[in-house]
Each structure stands twice: as C-alpha cells, then as structure tokens.
C-alpha cells in the first residue's frame, strides 16, 4: 500500500475523533471533497490483512452511528464491497480475518432494525387511493361497475407491510446470514440515489463475483483471484437486482448488463424462481443502447415511452409487464387480498423510488405514457374483460402524483442535487431525526446488555439442568399405595406373604415424601373427579410411574446368558404339543392352495400367534423343493433390503456388478424379470415386520418386487401393529391374501437375536475387556479412567446425566496430577475411544461430554476389582 | 399345476375353466375401463392438440405474447382413491405417447422434495424416452442419462432443440424460423400424478421458471387432482396460477365405475359364475368402507372365482351351458355322488315322487339327464332374473326414500338374500308405486319394454305384449280423460246453478259422499293392474338363487373365507390367541371361565394376562414373581423345595422366553425411564 494512501486514511481516522459535536455537519459536508480518501478506503477493505482494516471498520461504524445523514451515507457506499469481502472470506472459510467486517455489518443491521424509540421497525406504506381523482385519473372513467367510488373506498388506506420485524442478531450463522444481508441491501437500495459512481461499480462487481465464482463461467472473466462457490439466497439476489437496476441506468451500463447476465446464469442454475423472474423482466425491458451518458451525475432512470400498443410490453417498467397481466386476469377480487401482494408491491415501489428523481420533462413523457395506456385500457374494457392493464398504471399514478409536489418544491430549493424520496418505508427517515443518536446509543446499551445475558446463559442453563432432575427424581420415587395395591391385586391371591414384605417399604416411602405437591395434585384431582371425562384424562395424563423399585440386581439369581437359557428351555417340556401339532397340520393342508394363489398373482401373508418359521420351512421343503426360491430371515438383526436385492441379482440372476442405489438395483431386477418370462422366483420372508425391514423405503422396494408377476412372495408378520406399515398404494402392490396361522410354537429363532431384556448380553464380556485393556495401560491412564468411572457412578441416580464435560474432567485430572496439559488428556481419551471404553457426545450447548457405555453394575464390579488389585 | 383336491382328473379341467373364465372377465373389465376412460382421454388429447396449436401462431401481437406466457395445463379430477390412478395414468401416458407426443414425464410427489429433484427426475424421464424414440444413438444418450449434466431449464431447452432439430433435418426446410419448428415440435407433457402432495414451493417455482421458457419449450402440464379443482387455487398463489391456462377434466367417480362393473360382470348371463349375496356384500363393503378401489374389487372377484373352483368339485359344471351339458355326460361316479350330496339337490329329490327319488339316487345316467335339465333351468332362470331385476329397478329407483335402494346392486343383494316380495321394503315400495303419476308410469313401462325386448329370453314375448297393451290403454285413457273432464265441468256447472243454500249443501254432501265411495278411476284401475303385473313378474322370476336346485355349482357363497383373506384382523387373532388359547388349542384344560388366569395356559398367555393388569411401566421383577407364583400353583403345594423368593431356573427361563416373545409381538418395549422396567405399548398402556 502506498504511503500517501495510508496517510490519507490515517488522517481521516484521526480527524473525526478530535471533532467536536457541533462541527459534525460541516465535516460531513466537506467529506466528499477528499478525492483520494474513497479509493484508499476501498483498498483497505479489500485487503483482509491490512492492519488498518479494524480501525477503519470501527470508524465507519462510528460515522454510521452519528446523527448526520451524510456521514451515514458515506459508510453506506462501502456496503457492497463489505458484503463481497465478507462473503468471500466466509466462503473460503477464513473466519478469523473477517471479524471486524462481520461486526460492522451486524452493527449497521442492528441499528437499522430499530426505530428511534428502540422498537422494532415495521416497514410499510399505504396504498394510494384510487377513489380520489388525481391529475392522472378520474375514478368515474375507470369504467367497470365494480370500481365505483364506494367500492374503491373500501380498499383505501391499506397498509402494506413489506418488511416485517427483524430480530436483533448477535452473530452471523448460516441460517440468518442472508436475512441480515438482504436487509442491509434493502437499506443500501433505499439510499442508492446518493451513492457515488464508485459505489455502483463496486455493487456490480460484487454481484457478478458472488454469482459466478466457483462456476464454470468464472473462467470467462478476467479476475486475478479465484475463490470458492458462495452460497446465495433468492431474496438477497432480488435485492441485489434492485440495486443493479438502478446502476444500469446511471452510468454503469456495461457493468450492469454483465451482472444481470451473471445473475440470470446463477438463478437458472440454482432454479431460483424469483430472481429469475425479476432479472428476466429487467433484461427484456432494456433499451438497445446505453442511455445518454452526457448527463453524467444526473441520476436519471430513463424509461422509454411510446404510445403504440405493441411496444408497451417491451418498454413497460420491469416486472410490471408480468404484473399487469396478472392484474387483468384476476380483476378486482385481487385487490381484497393485497397483503398477498406484499412482495410485488414492494418491488414496485422500489421502482417508483428510483424513478422519482426524474426531471420534469420526463414527467411530461410519463403523462403521454399514461394516456397511451388509458387508450389501451379502453380496448379490453369494451370486451367486458373487467379492468385491464390500464388499471395498473392508474394505480401507479397517484403514487407519483403525491410525490410530484414534493419533487417540485425540493427541486426549487436545491437545484442540481437530487431529492430524497420521501417514503414512509425509507429507513433513513427515522435516522434523520435529531434523536437518532440517542436511539442508537440506547440500542447499543440494549445490545450490550443482551450480550451480557448471552454470556451468562451457559451457566444458567447448566443450573437449570441441574435443577431439572430433582422434581423428576421426586416423581419417580413417588408412591401411591393405592395404586401399587391395584397393581398387585393379582399376586395378592397367591403370594400375599411376599407382597406384604415388599409393600411396607413402598408405603413408608410414600409417607416420607414431601407432601406439598402430592396433596395439591390430589386436591385438584378430587375437584375434577365429578366429571367422568375429566377423570379419564386425569387418569391418562399423569406421567407418574407407579411401580415398585425393585430391580433384578437385588434378586439373587443373576441374569442368564443366552446359552444357559437355551439349554434350560430345551429341557422344559413344551405344553400342548399334540394340539400344536394338530394346528400345524391344519395349516399344512393349505400348502397347495397357497401355491395356486401365488401363481395367480397374489402374495400371501401369514399372521397369528406363534412362530411361523417352521411352517414356512415345511412349505419350502415340501412344495418349493425344485424351484428357485429365496429365504429371507427378516428377524436377523443385520438384514437389509440391499442384501435381499443383492442375493437376487447375484445368486438368482447371476449378475456381477454393483449398483448405485437399491432403486437402480430394483429397476435392473424388474427389467430382467420382464425380459425373461421363464424366470420364476419364490421369496419367503420370515418376519416381514422386523426392525430392519420395517422402514418405508424397504417396504416400498419389497412391495414393488412382489408386484412382479413372476416373483411369488410369501411372508409372515408377528408384530401387533404390522399392518400399519402399509398404505393403500403398498397394499395394492403387495396384493396380499391374509392367512391366519396361529401356531403357538415358541419364537426360538426370532427372539434369539433380540437384545432381550433379561438375558445378560455382554456384561461379562465388557468387564473382561475393560480389565484387559486397562491392564495394558499406564497407571496414569488407569487413573484417568477411574476418575471418569467414579464420577459416573456418583451420578448414576441422575437419569439425565449427560456425562462428564471435557473441561471439568480436565480440571479433575489436573488436580489429581494425572495430566499436565489438555493435549495429553486428549491423546489418552483417543486411546480409550479406540478401544470403545468411552463415548463422547456433544451436548445441546456444544460442550463435549464423556461417558462410559457400560451399565452401572459392571462398572461397580470393575471398580471393586481394581481396588483389590491396588 | 395341481389343484390338490381328491379327484385329480377333474382338477385339470376345473383349473382350465377357471383360467378361461378369469381371462374372459379380465378382458371384459379392461374393456369397460377403456370405454370409461375413452371420453376423458379423447378430451385430453384434443386439449393437447389445441394447446399445441398455440405455439404455431407466433404473431407478435402483444396480447398473444402475453398469452404465450401461460402454460397450458389440464386439471384431471380423479377422486380420492389413489391406487387405481396409477393405472389410469399409465394408460393415459400410453395414449398420449401414441397420439400426441413422445415426450412425457410422470412425476410423483414423493420423488420431488425440492425443485432440483423435480428437474432431475423430469429430465431423466424425458431423456430416457428419447432413448426409446431412436435407439440408434444409444451411446450419446447413455452419457446424458448419467445425470452428469446440470439440470436446469436451459439444458432442457437445449436438449429439446437438438431433438426437434433432428426431426427437422428430415424436412428440407432449413430456415430455422421458430414458427416452422413449433409446427412440428410435439409438446412436452409433464404429468403430476398427485398434485396435492407436492410441496407448494416446488410447484410454484417450477411453474414460474418454466413459464419463462414457455416460448422455447412447448410445455403442457397435467395435474392429477384427488379432491376438488379448488385445490389449485389454494395451493398456488394468484401470481402463479395466473401463469397457467387451466382446463378441467372430470373422470368418472369410482362409485359409478363400480356400478358399471357390477352391471357388466354380475348382471349378465354371459358369465356362468355368480356371487352369492354375502360375498357380494363383503366385496361392496370393502369397497365402500375401506378403499374405494375398483381394482381391489376386481381382485376380490378373482379370488372368489379361484376359491370357488378350488373348493367346489362340482364347479366343473360352471361353464357355458353347452359345455356344461357335455361335461355332465362325462361325470364320474364320485362326481355324481357329489351332486347327490348337494343340499339343494336333496331338497329337489325329496320333492319328487318316490320312484323318481330312487332313480335319482341310484342311477347315474338318469341323474345326469336330470342334472342337464336342471342346469338349463338355472340358466334360463338367470336370463329372466336379470331382465326382471332391471325392470324392478326401473320402478323402485325413482321412488321417494328409495325403499329398495338407489343402486341396482342394492336391489340385487336384496333379491339374492331372500324372497324379496316378503320384505317390508318391497311392500312399501309397491305401495308407493301404486301412487305414481301417469307420465312416470308410462316412461317406466316404456323402459321396461325396452329391457325386455333387448333381453334374449323368448318367454318375455308375452310380457312385452302385455306391457304394450298397458301402454295403449294409457293412451286410451288420455283420450277418455277429456271426456271425463267435461263431465266434471258439467257437474261444476250444475253446482253453480243451485242457488238455494240448502240444496247447495245437499249436493255438496252428495258429491263428497260419491267421492269417498267412488269407484276408482280407470287410470287408477290400470295403475293397480300394472303394479300387480310387475309384482307377479317379481314373484315369478326373482326367486332367490339358493332356492334353485344346483345353485351351488355356480354360486360362491362362503363369505367368511373371503373376508378372512381380504380384510383380515391380525390384531384380533393375536388377542384371541393370547387371551383365550382354547380357540386354537382344543384342550379341555384350557377351557377357562374367563377373568382369572389359568395356570395351565401356555407361558406367553400367562405373561400376557399378567401384563394386562399393569400400568404404563412394568417392573420385571414383580412380573417374574407373579409369573412364578402362577406357574408354581400347577406344581402344587409340594414345591417347597425351592425357597420362596428363589425362582426356579426353568421358570425363569420360561419367563424370559415369554417376555421376549411379547417384545417381538410389540406389546412391550424396554424402557430407560427406570431400571429393569418395560413400557407397555398397547391397549391403554401408553
């Protein structure tokens, strides 16, 4: 960076600080005279590594906060560049260097969303009245009966909100980024008439870079730096287009058209309808060559107006052509739901705003234009097709006419300078008032306090979390003697001795409970009991769990493991073997019928209590012996549709190769089966409703498979809610025939894979693996694990115990002299994780929690053992 | 393939008969379907042609340009049932493919969660069908179909241009004037199968974007709508719907569809197979209360046919009369025995003279002879039945309150159920019919005449004559009515002559008297006569089918089987099995008096019943204890060897098995809320 430029910037930075309050306005007036300052500032902003960037950003924010409108605009002119740099850095994941820009953007946003009282601003405007005559229209000549004065009056004074409440933002996130940026662009667009040419250039540059970078089109451009794709939002693009539209007609003809092309390109690729609509309309309305550039600096938006009807569509203002069309179709009814039009009207007004700075001579032209439209409007009216395009323009005119007077007076006062469009939605207006500095400062305070709150949230949340379990625990240990009685009624008959022994502690517990909550609840309950309906809900609303606290651990008999269970059951005689056999024989007699029906295109589903596995096996061995068939053990915990499809393609169709997705595979199978009609395949699925096949997608695929005429499906279901898997479409694909086959035979195979509740699964295994792994570790590592284990055991009564947070753990380890830095701890933890001794998960607040995925009893055993060893 | 019942030589024949019958019926239903859809499709095709023609006139006029922004769209109202629609859409796309354009894309909502997916799907389908159009350039298209291209409207347009250019190049016209290109270019049809389930955003975006390119790409949209045309406006805002130029097409409602099907399949004598009353009722109920799917109805019908031919050995005779007679001659002895066993035949035998009885029961040949005769009777009965039924329907359908139902299927059911003339509804219907006015009556009679004339039965000649006679009488009546009116007028005049109050009163009273006791007018007499005649027809011909001998051969009546297969209740089955195992396991020990838990029941039943007593959460320990006490009660009090809280290993194991079985069945699931607890999932538990 050149020394002179640096000097300019530094001088600028210093001079404002020394400025007394009274001279601010004069300073603002002189600011634009400093020619080298603006380019120098651009340079600073573009270079993220410049040390001046931070003070510059700060200074720009100070200027924006100041009461002077011109200073505000000074800051605003850099907005496109700032946004570009910010998005560019964000896209290249260079978070560190864009901090100050991010802060500046957020600052401007937070200033703009609130009005001078610190309330949230709602940007809105009133739709001008059509019922009152203006110089452009006479309500009585509008013609249609529906547009009488009275009817039109009903639509008067409707406020159209075009920008709703925006919340304060403390940080940028991926979700709110474009919400903020679009709003900023809105602010920029509302002040766009005051911007110098350099700002327009920067806007155009930003637009085309944002849209093209990362796409093939980038190579056509002559940019030095290349960067990754920037995510864009349709709303933001629309705002961008609004700005670009102004720039095109104000000196940036070539650049502007390039941006327009780029935006269309991007919108087409992303399939964003709104930007596409606006951009295409803009493109279609462009004149053939650049507007007269001789009146440089005159802020003109030229609209070519010709009275001939066919050309109007081309010269009509941007989206108006589309909108007019729409208006005509919907006629007057549309006016009732104007709120729906918010977006459109918004844009419309924007256009008007831009136009508002036109010269008087152009107004004359406008008159012509309107007259021409009036002519055109008459035509369709003759056909009786309600109100035509003319209406749109007569709608537009009063808007302009209200402004005309203002325009004229202001022009008289300050010739040469362009006029502030005096819209209610113009965000500047509030800022213009003298209180604005106050409001912004109060804003600041608000912001700051909010930040404080934000900081304090984490501990608060923690506190809350700590507090939360207490009532829960309470409710869990709550005991209502009457209920436990009811529950145990059954046992009372036969096992009263056992019962009395265990009921007393329960009752005692109930007594010892703090009575406050319970009594209150009961009182309420008593009040309500009169109403049976209330009673019902009362009975079902309580989430209290009314069971005893006994656990299996207290039983002397421990859990059995799979093998012993199996052996034990083998010895146990099966009750009613003869009857079950008879049942089975009944079902077996249906085999030939099944075959017939399978061949006729039905699929067969078996339901009823008892394992249907043996039955299907028998069916397979007796009937399907010499035909191609596929048996799917649905109860197998790792079965997937993919494996089913694979076995069809590989083993039945002898196809070698892989498929991208199950759907592709399915298509292939369908094709193969359709081509070769001699192929026949019987598919037997045990437990079609198993955990793995239950999903919507797998059922869909299976249904499609079964709908093939040469695939015969016979399946069994067990789950009580199994029929809920299928909707009408799937049912019609499956084409089920239901057969009730209650067998009463035990589900031996099916349940052996279930992670059953009572079967001791991996306790011993986990314990032995724990000890083994830990024995191979250093004493320090063991200590670390012990700490974690102990902490977890201390918290074992807390059901929502999330684990030990990493930071706390680190503290504890340090205090026990187990580690010296968090890196060593992390290294150790990685080792544990590799051996699956611990599990980490992220809490809601982003903190990492550590957990030992072993049940408490095993952990206790382990610790005891460790103690013995030590 | 075998049919697996006792006599195998007939099985072959039966299966053949079954197949041929089913094929006939299938053809018929397809034909019906086609006819029903024909009108709709014709309209659609002409609509597409018209929308297509819009692109030809490429005038520069402003209004025309505005109009060309609009996407022509057809809204196809199909009604609620979704499953049948696939078929409709498939045939629709076939029709379009043949007649209008090769470029058709069928989109379903579940494939298109976002606009990009939609475009991808759309382009994939369009370009695939391009492959189908000319398979010469497979190599090119394989690359295209790899989805490597970015899906955007421009690439779609490029594709379209390249495709149309190819067809263009055959014609000598080199000039690429857009008008000539559009002349030849077929429109691209995009069908949205289920418009309601599309995300509105996706639809809006798609419509807006494609409206931008409508001039380069002649797009036509077809929306499948299940509810009402209003849905378009509630789904799409005006700004979007104004981009569409929508035309409505209404397809036949499924109820009408069903009645035509019933009309064509059941109420004809063409098909020898008939449905019994209960079965028909089941099928109609499934249709009305479950799915509104005509497809399913037809499937049910198919199942009936299969069941009938499978389970009824005599169904071999269920074929056309000529064949049936031949087959009767070749019946085996076993089959003859089967015939003798039929309840309807027994009734017939009992009504015969004793010698004949003996002959029927002993001589096969005589039996065959009689059977032939009976079959013929049955056939004739069917022919008459249908005509008379229609005739009766003509009379009853327009009666107030519809005592016998609006639809002919209801009447059919009523007639099948029992003797219709004995029902209350029939009586009230007749009473109402006796009050019909003349013009209605005449039109009805005319309709009846038409029905009888069109029916093939020879016996109806007489009936037709009779009815025609009625008609002529009515006409005569009309002539007489004039005179009558004259008479009444004269009496009025007479009345006016009387000036004396007393006389007036007297004559009035006389008039009243005469009116009360007046003989019925000729019209009324005739009306009674007509109704009585119809009544006699009904009594003659609408005898319920199960009063006919040998009806078992052609009627399928086991509704329970059908219901079990089509409309099963797996939940109930599970529940009964668990609650009352005696239903399945016929063991005396299981016969319980309900309520209490029998200790002899299978383990899972005990566990299930215990679990029913519990609340939302179940403590496993308590459960186990309860289980063991129940089970121990069997072993008797001498089981004191095991200590009181020490549960026998085997019982423990049995308990575990039962619990995990319950888990598999979905009654419980492990709960993390409390240790060693399970959550109950069914019947008030949750």
PDB file of N, CA, C and O in Angstrom, chain A residues 696-731:
ATOM      1  N   UNK A 696     -40.113 -47.459   5.615  1.00  0.00           N
ATOM      2  CA  UNK A 696     -40.955 -47.090   4.468  1.00  0.00           C
ATOM      3  C   UNK A 696     -40.293 -47.474   3.148  1.00  0.00           C
ATOM      4  O   UNK A 696     -40.893 -48.069   2.268  1.00  0.00           O
ATOM      5  N   UNK A 697     -39.012 -47.152   3.063  1.00  0.00           N
ATOM      6  CA  UNK A 697     -38.322 -47.388   1.790  1.00  0.00           C
ATOM      7  C   UNK A 697     -38.170 -48.865   1.497  1.00  0.00           C
ATOM      8  O   UNK A 697     -38.399 -49.326   0.372  1.00  0.00           O
ATOM      9  N   UNK A 698     -37.805 -49.612   2.533  1.00  0.00           N
ATOM     10  CA  UNK A 698     -37.601 -51.035   2.265  1.00  0.00           C
ATOM     11  C   UNK A 698     -38.927 -51.698   1.936  1.00  0.00           C
ATOM     12  O   UNK A 698     -38.994 -52.578   1.080  1.00  0.00           O
ATOM     13  N   UNK A 699     -39.984 -51.259   2.621  1.00  0.00           N
ATOM     14  CA  UNK A 699     -41.281 -51.845   2.310  1.00  0.00           C
ATOM     15  C   UNK A 699     -41.696 -51.494   0.883  1.00  0.00           C
ATOM     16  O   UNK A 699     -42.273 -52.317   0.176  1.00  0.00           O
ATOM     17  N   UNK A 700     -41.387 -50.286   0.496  1.00  0.00           N
ATOM     18  CA  UNK A 700     -41.749 -49.881  -0.868  1.00  0.00           C
ATOM     19  C   UNK A 700     -41.040 -50.764  -1.889  1.00  0.00           C
ATOM     20  O   UNK A 700     -41.636 -51.248  -2.858  1.00  0.00           O
ATOM     21  N   UNK A 701     -39.765 -50.987  -1.627  1.00  0.00           N
ATOM     22  CA  UNK A 701     -38.987 -51.797  -2.575  1.00  0.00           C
ATOM     23  C   UNK A 701     -39.514 -53.228  -2.609  1.00  0.00           C
ATOM     24  O   UNK A 701     -39.710 -53.819  -3.681  1.00  0.00           O
ATOM     25  N   UNK A 702     -39.774 -53.759  -1.426  1.00  0.00           N
ATOM     26  CA  UNK A 702     -40.285 -55.127  -1.383  1.00  0.00           C
ATOM     27  C   UNK A 702     -41.640 -55.223  -2.072  1.00  0.00           C
ATOM     28  O   UNK A 702     -41.939 -56.198  -2.759  1.00  0.00           O
ATOM     29  N   UNK A 703     -42.440 -54.180  -1.879  1.00  0.00           N
ATOM     30  CA  UNK A 703     -43.767 -54.201  -2.492  1.00  0.00           C
ATOM     31  C   UNK A 703     -43.645 -54.197  -4.006  1.00  0.00           C
ATOM     32  O   UNK A 703     -44.350 -54.925  -4.705  1.00  0.00           O
ATOM     33  N   UNK A 704     -42.730 -53.369  -4.483  1.00  0.00           N
ATOM     34  CA  UNK A 704     -42.548 -53.324  -5.931  1.00  0.00           C
ATOM     35  C   UNK A 704     -42.045 -54.662  -6.457  1.00  0.00           C
ATOM     36  O   UNK A 704     -42.438 -55.112  -7.527  1.00  0.00           O
ATOM     37  N   UNK A 705     -41.182 -55.255  -5.650  1.00  0.00           N
ATOM     38  CA  UNK A 705     -40.652 -56.556  -6.036  1.00  0.00           C
ATOM     39  C   UNK A 705     -41.785 -57.568  -6.129  1.00  0.00           C
ATOM     40  O   UNK A 705     -41.880 -58.347  -7.075  1.00  0.00           O
ATOM     41  N   UNK A 706     -42.641 -57.532  -5.134  1.00  0.00           N
ATOM     42  CA  UNK A 706     -43.694 -58.550  -5.085  1.00  0.00           C
ATOM     43  C   UNK A 706     -44.734 -58.317  -6.166  1.00  0.00           C
ATOM     44  O   UNK A 706     -45.492 -59.212  -6.497  1.00  0.00           O
ATOM     45  N   UNK A 707     -44.770 -57.096  -6.692  1.00  0.00           N
ATOM     46  CA  UNK A 707     -45.789 -56.844  -7.710  1.00  0.00           C
ATOM     47  C   UNK A 707     -45.375 -57.413  -9.065  1.00  0.00           C
ATOM     48  O   UNK A 707     -46.170 -57.426  -9.992  1.00  0.00           O
ATOM     49  N   UNK A 708     -44.145 -57.856  -9.172  1.00  0.00           N
ATOM     50  CA  UNK A 708     -43.740 -58.507 -10.421  1.00  0.00           C
ATOM     51  C   UNK A 708     -44.491 -59.819 -10.580  1.00  0.00           C
ATOM     52  O   UNK A 708     -44.632 -60.571  -9.625  1.00  0.00           O
ATOM     53  N   UNK A 709     -44.965 -60.103 -11.776  1.00  0.00           N
ATOM     54  CA  UNK A 709     -45.785 -61.296 -11.925  1.00  0.00           C
ATOM     55  C   UNK A 709     -45.018 -62.598 -11.725  1.00  0.00           C
ATOM     56  O   UNK A 709     -45.610 -63.609 -11.393  1.00  0.00           O
ATOM     57  N   UNK A 710     -43.716 -62.571 -11.925  1.00  0.00           N
ATOM     58  CA  UNK A 710     -43.008 -63.838 -11.789  1.00  0.00           C
ATOM     59  C   UNK A 710     -42.243 -63.952 -10.477  1.00  0.00           C
ATOM     60  O   UNK A 710     -41.412 -64.824 -10.320  1.00  0.00           O
ATOM     61  N   UNK A 711     -42.524 -63.055  -9.565  1.00  0.00           N
ATOM     62  CA  UNK A 711     -41.960 -63.224  -8.230  1.00  0.00           C
ATOM     63  C   UNK A 711     -43.101 -63.526  -7.283  1.00  0.00           C
ATOM     64  O   UNK A 711     -44.094 -62.799  -7.228  1.00  0.00           O
ATOM     65  N   UNK A 712     -42.991 -64.610  -6.593  1.00  0.00           N
ATOM     66  CA  UNK A 712     -44.072 -65.025  -5.704  1.00  0.00           C
ATOM     67  C   UNK A 712     -43.616 -64.801  -4.270  1.00  0.00           C
ATOM     68  O   UNK A 712     -42.625 -65.363  -3.830  1.00  0.00           O
ATOM     69  N   UNK A 713     -44.340 -64.010  -3.556  1.00  0.00           N
ATOM     70  CA  UNK A 713     -43.925 -63.646  -2.212  1.00  0.00           C
ATOM     71  C   UNK A 713     -44.834 -64.300  -1.187  1.00  0.00           C
ATOM     72  O   UNK A 713     -46.056 -64.259  -1.291  1.00  0.00           O
ATOM     73  N   UNK A 714     -44.203 -64.910  -0.217  1.00  0.00           N
ATOM     74  CA  UNK A 714     -44.977 -65.401   0.922  1.00  0.00           C
ATOM     75  C   UNK A 714     -44.233 -64.970   2.168  1.00  0.00           C
ATOM     76  O   UNK A 714     -43.034 -65.162   2.284  1.00  0.00           O
ATOM     77  N   UNK A 715     -44.934 -64.307   3.063  1.00  0.00           N
ATOM     78  CA  UNK A 715     -44.247 -63.683   4.186  1.00  0.00           C
ATOM     79  C   UNK A 715     -45.040 -63.911   5.458  1.00  0.00           C
ATOM     80  O   UNK A 715     -46.208 -64.294   5.436  1.00  0.00           O
ATOM     81  N   UNK A 716     -44.389 -63.683   6.576  1.00  0.00           N
ATOM     82  CA  UNK A 716     -45.084 -63.794   7.854  1.00  0.00           C
ATOM     83  C   UNK A 716     -44.890 -62.511   8.632  1.00  0.00           C
ATOM     84  O   UNK A 716     -43.864 -61.849   8.527  1.00  0.00           O
ATOM     85  N   UNK A 717     -45.900 -62.142   9.401  1.00  0.00           N
ATOM     86  CA  UNK A 717     -45.756 -60.981  10.275  1.00  0.00           C
ATOM     87  C   UNK A 717     -46.145 -61.380  11.689  1.00  0.00           C
ATOM     88  O   UNK A 717     -46.966 -62.273  11.895  1.00  0.00           O
ATOM     89  N   UNK A 718     -45.544 -60.715  12.644  1.00  0.00           N
ATOM     90  CA  UNK A 718     -45.828 -61.025  14.037  1.00  0.00           C
ATOM     91  C   UNK A 718     -46.245 -59.809  14.852  1.00  0.00           C
ATOM     92  O   UNK A 718     -47.042 -59.906  15.760  1.00  0.00           O
ATOM     93  N   UNK A 719     -45.666 -58.709  14.520  1.00  0.00           N
ATOM     94  CA  UNK A 719     -45.894 -57.527  15.356  1.00  0.00           C
ATOM     95  C   UNK A 719     -47.357 -57.125  15.313  1.00  0.00           C
ATOM     96  O   UNK A 719     -48.016 -57.249  14.279  1.00  0.00           O
ATOM     97  N   UNK A 720     -47.821 -56.643  16.449  1.00  0.00           N
ATOM     98  CA  UNK A 720     -49.258 -56.365  16.520  1.00  0.00           C
ATOM     99  C   UNK A 720     -49.647 -55.197  15.625  1.00  0.00           C
ATOM    100  O   UNK A 720     -50.751 -55.137  15.110  1.00  0.00           O
ATOM    101  N   UNK A 721     -48.720 -54.293  15.414  1.00  0.00           N
ATOM    102  CA  UNK A 721     -49.053 -53.148  14.576  1.00  0.00           C
ATOM    103  C   UNK A 721     -48.510 -53.274  13.163  1.00  0.00           C
ATOM    104  O   UNK A 721     -48.401 -52.281  12.453  1.00  0.00           O
ATOM    105  N   UNK A 722     -48.186 -54.482  12.797  1.00  0.00           N
ATOM    106  CA  UNK A 722     -47.549 -54.673  11.495  1.00  0.00           C
ATOM    107  C   UNK A 722     -48.375 -54.125  10.326  1.00  0.00           C
ATOM    108  O   UNK A 722     -47.816 -53.535   9.416  1.00  0.00           O
ATOM    109  N   UNK A 723     -49.695 -54.295  10.336  1.00  0.00           N
ATOM    110  CA  UNK A 723     -50.449 -53.797   9.172  1.00  0.00           C
ATOM    111  C   UNK A 723     -50.318 -52.298   8.965  1.00  0.00           C
ATOM    112  O   UNK A 723     -50.628 -51.805   7.893  1.00  0.00           O
ATOM    113  N   UNK A 724     -49.855 -51.591   9.986  1.00  0.00           N
ATOM    114  CA  UNK A 724     -49.719 -50.145   9.817  1.00  0.00           C
ATOM    115  C   UNK A 724     -48.572 -49.779   8.883  1.00  0.00           C
ATOM    116  O   UNK A 724     -48.427 -48.636   8.487  1.00  0.00           O
ATOM    117  N   UNK A 725     -47.759 -50.757   8.576  1.00  0.00           N
ATOM    118  CA  UNK A 725     -46.627 -50.468   7.693  1.00  0.00           C
ATOM    119  C   UNK A 725     -47.082 -50.087   6.299  1.00  0.00           C
ATOM    120  O   UNK A 725     -46.382 -49.404   5.586  1.00  0.00           O
ATOM    121  N   UNK A 726     -48.242 -50.576   5.936  1.00  0.00           N
ATOM    122  CA  UNK A 726     -48.612 -50.473   4.522  1.00  0.00           C
ATOM    123  C   UNK A 726     -49.713 -49.446   4.331  1.00  0.00           C
ATOM    124  O   UNK A 726     -50.717 -49.458   5.030  1.00  0.00           O
ATOM    125  N   UNK A 727     -49.536 -48.610   3.372  1.00  0.00           N
ATOM    126  CA  UNK A 727     -50.621 -47.732   2.978  1.00  0.00           C
ATOM    127  C   UNK A 727     -51.331 -48.342   1.762  1.00  0.00           C
ATOM    128  O   UNK A 727     -50.971 -49.423   1.301  1.00  0.00           O
ATOM    129  N   UNK A 728     -52.318 -47.629   1.284  1.00  0.00           N
ATOM    130  CA  UNK A 728     -53.110 -48.189   0.181  1.00  0.00           C
ATOM    131  C   UNK A 728     -52.241 -48.567  -1.010  1.00  0.00           C
ATOM    132  O   UNK A 728     -52.414 -49.629  -1.611  1.00  0.00           O
ATOM    133  N   UNK A 729     -51.308 -47.678  -1.326  1.00  0.00           N
ATOM    134  CA  UNK A 729     -50.507 -47.913  -2.522  1.00  0.00           C
ATOM    135  C   UNK A 729     -49.691 -49.193  -2.375  1.00  0.00           C
ATOM    136  O   UNK A 729     -49.633 -50.022  -3.288  1.00  0.00           O
ATOM    137  N   UNK A 730     -49.087 -49.342  -1.183  1.00  0.00           N
ATOM    138  CA  UNK A 730     -48.262 -50.530  -0.986  1.00  0.00           C
ATOM    139  C   UNK A 730     -49.129 -51.773  -0.949  1.00  0.00           C
ATOM    140  O   UNK A 730     -48.766 -52.813  -1.489  1.00  0.00           O
ATOM    141  N   UNK A 731     -50.281 -51.653  -0.315  1.00  0.00           N
ATOM    142  CA  UNK A 731     -51.161 -52.822  -0.233  1.00  0.00           C
ATOM    143  C   UNK A 731     -51.536 -53.293  -1.623  1.00  0.00           C
ATOM    144  O   UNK A 731     -51.571 -54.490  -1.885  1.00  0.00           O
TER     145      UNK A 731
END
